[in-house]
mmCIF file of C-alpha atoms and ligand atoms in Angstrom:
data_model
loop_
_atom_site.group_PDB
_atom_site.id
_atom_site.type_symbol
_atom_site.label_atom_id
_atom_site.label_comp_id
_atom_site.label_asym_id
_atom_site.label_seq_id
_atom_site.Cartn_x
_atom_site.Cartn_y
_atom_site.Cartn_z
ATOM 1 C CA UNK A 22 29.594 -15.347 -0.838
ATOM 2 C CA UNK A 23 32.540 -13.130 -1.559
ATOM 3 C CA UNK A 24 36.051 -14.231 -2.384
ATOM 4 C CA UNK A 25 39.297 -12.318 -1.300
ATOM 5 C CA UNK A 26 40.602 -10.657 -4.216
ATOM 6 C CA UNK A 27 43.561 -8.130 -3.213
ATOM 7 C CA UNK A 28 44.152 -5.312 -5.269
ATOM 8 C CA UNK A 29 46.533 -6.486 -6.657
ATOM 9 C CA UNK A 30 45.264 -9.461 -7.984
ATOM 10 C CA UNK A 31 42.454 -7.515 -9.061
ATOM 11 C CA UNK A 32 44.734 -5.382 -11.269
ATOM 12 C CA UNK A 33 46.825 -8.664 -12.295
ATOM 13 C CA UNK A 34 43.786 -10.346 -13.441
ATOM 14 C CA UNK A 35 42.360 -7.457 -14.819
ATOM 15 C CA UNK A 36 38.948 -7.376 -13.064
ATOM 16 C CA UNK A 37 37.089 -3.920 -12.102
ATOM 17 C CA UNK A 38 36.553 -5.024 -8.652
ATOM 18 C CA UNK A 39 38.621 -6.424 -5.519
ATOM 19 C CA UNK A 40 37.344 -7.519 -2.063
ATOM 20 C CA UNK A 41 39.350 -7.251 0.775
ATOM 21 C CA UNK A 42 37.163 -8.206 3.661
ATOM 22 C CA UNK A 43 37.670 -4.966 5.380
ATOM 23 C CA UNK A 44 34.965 -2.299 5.949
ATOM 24 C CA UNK A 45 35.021 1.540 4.007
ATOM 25 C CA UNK A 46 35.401 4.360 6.095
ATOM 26 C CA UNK A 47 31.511 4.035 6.296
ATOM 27 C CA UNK A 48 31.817 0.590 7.700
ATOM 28 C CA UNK A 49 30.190 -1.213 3.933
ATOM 29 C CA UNK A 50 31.923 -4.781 3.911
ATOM 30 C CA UNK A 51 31.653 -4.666 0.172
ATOM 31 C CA UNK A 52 33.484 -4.778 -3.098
ATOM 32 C CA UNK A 53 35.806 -1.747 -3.880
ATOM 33 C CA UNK A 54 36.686 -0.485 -7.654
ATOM 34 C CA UNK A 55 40.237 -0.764 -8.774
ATOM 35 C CA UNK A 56 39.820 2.634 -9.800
ATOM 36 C CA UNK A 57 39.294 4.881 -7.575
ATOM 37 C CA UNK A 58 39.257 2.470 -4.801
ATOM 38 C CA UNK A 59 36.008 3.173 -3.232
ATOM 39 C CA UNK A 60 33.320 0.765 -1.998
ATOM 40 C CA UNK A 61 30.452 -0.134 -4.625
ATOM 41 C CA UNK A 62 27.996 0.621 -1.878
ATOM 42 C CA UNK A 63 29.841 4.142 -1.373
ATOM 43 C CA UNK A 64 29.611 4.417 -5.199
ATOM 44 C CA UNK A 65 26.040 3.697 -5.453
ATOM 45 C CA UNK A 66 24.951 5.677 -2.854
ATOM 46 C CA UNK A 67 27.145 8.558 -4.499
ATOM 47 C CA UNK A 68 25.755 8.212 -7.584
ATOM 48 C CA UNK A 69 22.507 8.433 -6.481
ATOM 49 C CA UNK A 70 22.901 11.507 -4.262
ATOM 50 C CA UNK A 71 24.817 13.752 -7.415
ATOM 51 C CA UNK A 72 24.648 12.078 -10.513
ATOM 52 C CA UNK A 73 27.817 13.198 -12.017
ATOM 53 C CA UNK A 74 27.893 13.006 -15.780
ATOM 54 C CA UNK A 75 31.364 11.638 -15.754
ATOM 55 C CA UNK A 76 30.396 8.658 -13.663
ATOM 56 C CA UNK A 77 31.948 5.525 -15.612
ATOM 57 C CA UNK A 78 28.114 4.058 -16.699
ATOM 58 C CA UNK A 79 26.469 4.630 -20.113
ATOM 59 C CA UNK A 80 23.267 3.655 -19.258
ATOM 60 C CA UNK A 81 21.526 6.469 -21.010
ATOM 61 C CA UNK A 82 23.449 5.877 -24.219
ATOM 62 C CA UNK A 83 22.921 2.377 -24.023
ATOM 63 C CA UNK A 84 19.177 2.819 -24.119
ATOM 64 C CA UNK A 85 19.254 4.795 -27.322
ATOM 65 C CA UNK A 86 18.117 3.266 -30.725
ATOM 66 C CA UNK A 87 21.106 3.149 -32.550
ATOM 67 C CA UNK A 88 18.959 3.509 -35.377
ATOM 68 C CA UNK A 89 20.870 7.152 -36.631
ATOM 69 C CA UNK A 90 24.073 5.508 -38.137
ATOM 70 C CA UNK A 91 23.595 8.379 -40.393
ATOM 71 C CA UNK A 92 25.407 11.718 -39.606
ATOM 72 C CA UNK A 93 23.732 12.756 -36.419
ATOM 73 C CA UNK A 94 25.587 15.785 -36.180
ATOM 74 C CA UNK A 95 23.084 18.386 -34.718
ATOM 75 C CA UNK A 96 20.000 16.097 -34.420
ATOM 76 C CA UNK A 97 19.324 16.122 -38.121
ATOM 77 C CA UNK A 98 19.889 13.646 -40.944
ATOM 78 C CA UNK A 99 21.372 15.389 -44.140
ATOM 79 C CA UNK A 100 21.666 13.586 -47.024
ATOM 80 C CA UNK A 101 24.942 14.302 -49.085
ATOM 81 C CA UNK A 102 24.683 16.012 -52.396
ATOM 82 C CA UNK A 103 25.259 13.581 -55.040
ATOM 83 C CA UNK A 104 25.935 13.746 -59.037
ATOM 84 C CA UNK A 105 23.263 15.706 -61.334
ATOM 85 C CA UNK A 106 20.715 13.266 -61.870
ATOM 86 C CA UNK A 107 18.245 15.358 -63.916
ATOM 87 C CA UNK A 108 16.542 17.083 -60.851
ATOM 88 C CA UNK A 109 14.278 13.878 -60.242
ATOM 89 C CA UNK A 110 15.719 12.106 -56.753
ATOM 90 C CA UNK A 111 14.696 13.506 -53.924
ATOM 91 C CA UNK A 112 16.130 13.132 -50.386
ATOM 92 C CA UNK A 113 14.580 14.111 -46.902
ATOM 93 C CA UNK A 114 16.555 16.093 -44.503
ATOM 94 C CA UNK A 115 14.967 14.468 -41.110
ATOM 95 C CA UNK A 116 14.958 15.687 -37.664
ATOM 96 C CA UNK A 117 16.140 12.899 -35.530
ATOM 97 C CA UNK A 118 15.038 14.689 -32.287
ATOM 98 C CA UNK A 119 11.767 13.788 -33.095
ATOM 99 C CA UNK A 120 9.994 10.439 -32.475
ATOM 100 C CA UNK A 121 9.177 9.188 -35.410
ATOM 101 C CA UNK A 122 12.206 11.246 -36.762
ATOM 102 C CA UNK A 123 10.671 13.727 -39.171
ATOM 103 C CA UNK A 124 11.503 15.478 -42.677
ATOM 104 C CA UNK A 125 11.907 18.569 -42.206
ATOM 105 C CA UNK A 126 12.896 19.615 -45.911
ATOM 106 C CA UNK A 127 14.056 17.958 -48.999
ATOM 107 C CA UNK A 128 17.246 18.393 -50.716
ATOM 108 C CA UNK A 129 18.317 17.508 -54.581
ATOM 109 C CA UNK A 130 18.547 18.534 -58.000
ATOM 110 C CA UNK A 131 16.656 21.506 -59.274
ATOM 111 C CA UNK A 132 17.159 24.013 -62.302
ATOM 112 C CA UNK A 133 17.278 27.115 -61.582
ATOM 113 C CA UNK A 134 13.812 29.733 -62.376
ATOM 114 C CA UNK A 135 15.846 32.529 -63.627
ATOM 115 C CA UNK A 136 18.647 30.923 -65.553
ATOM 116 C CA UNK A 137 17.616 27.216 -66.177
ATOM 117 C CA UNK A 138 20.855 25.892 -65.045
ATOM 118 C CA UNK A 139 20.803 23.078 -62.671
ATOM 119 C CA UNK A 140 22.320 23.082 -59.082
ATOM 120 C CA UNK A 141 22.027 21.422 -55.458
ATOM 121 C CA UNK A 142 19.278 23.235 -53.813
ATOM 122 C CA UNK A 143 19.416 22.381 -50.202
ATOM 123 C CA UNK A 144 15.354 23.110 -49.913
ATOM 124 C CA UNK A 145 13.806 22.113 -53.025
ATOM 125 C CA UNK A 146 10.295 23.789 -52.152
ATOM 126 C CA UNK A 147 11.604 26.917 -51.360
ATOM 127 C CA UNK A 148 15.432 27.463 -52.880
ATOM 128 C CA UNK A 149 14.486 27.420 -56.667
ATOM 129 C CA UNK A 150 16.889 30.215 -57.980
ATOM 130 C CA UNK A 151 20.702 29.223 -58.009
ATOM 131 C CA UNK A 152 23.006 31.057 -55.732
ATOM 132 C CA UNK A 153 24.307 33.292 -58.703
ATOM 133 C CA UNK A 154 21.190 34.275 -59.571
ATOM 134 C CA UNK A 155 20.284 34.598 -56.078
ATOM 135 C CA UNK A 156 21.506 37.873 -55.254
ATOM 136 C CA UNK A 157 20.305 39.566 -58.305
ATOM 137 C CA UNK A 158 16.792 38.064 -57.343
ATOM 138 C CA UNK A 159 16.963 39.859 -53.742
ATOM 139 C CA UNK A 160 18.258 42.786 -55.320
ATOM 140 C CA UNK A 161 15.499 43.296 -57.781
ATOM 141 C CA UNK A 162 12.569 42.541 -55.102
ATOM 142 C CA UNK A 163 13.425 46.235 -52.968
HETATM 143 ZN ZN1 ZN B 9 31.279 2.146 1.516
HETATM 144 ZN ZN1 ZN B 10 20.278 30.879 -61.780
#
């Protein structure tokens, strides 16, 4: 059981859908969407056949964990630098692509191998020389 809801009314009440009793163009007596007004049935049907990634529904987002409140830019989880802490904390960078999400490095606090002097390595097993000394290092492997 359907009620008659013009368009109108529809827009003055501030509902999604109307019903006017008439058929679509493809003869559905159905519900039609204030925006766009087409059918539901039309809509569904449409959907189905070419699923257009602008169509209005979420669904897929929905169903995500919204577990990565975390910055999600490119699928992984960086931790941001924070204040010397005498090279002990260390934070995972994980991939949240994966499921479980997974570390794939850690960042923090390390002194540098060459000149002792502490800075942010962004891969603590395998950055261990500070960026100044960095390019002297590369320099003198050749
Ligand atoms: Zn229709
Ligand atoms: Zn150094």
């Amino acid at each position: 059981m359907t009620t008659l809801v013009t368009l109108e009314d529809a827009k003055r009440q501030g509902l999604v859908r109307y019903f006017t009793g008439e058929p679509c163009k493809h003869g559905h007596v159905a519900e039609r969407y204030v925006n766009g007004r087409q059918c539901v049935v039309c809509d569904r049907e449409w959907n189905k056949a070419s699923r257009q990634p602008n169509a209005p529904k979420a669904a897929r987002v929905a169903r995500e964990p919204v577990m990565a409140s975390a910055s999600k830019a490119y699928g992984f989880s960086e931790p941001k630098p924070w204040e010397w802490d005498g090279g002990k904390r260390r934070e995972p960078v994980l991939d949240m692509d994966r499921h479980p999400p997974v570390a794939v490095r850690h960042v923090g606090w390390r002194c540098c191998m060459r000149c002792a002097k502490p800075f942010f390595s962004e891969d603590v097993k395998a950055l261990r020389i500070c960026d100044g000394c960095k390019g002297a290092s590369t320099a003198n492997l050749g």
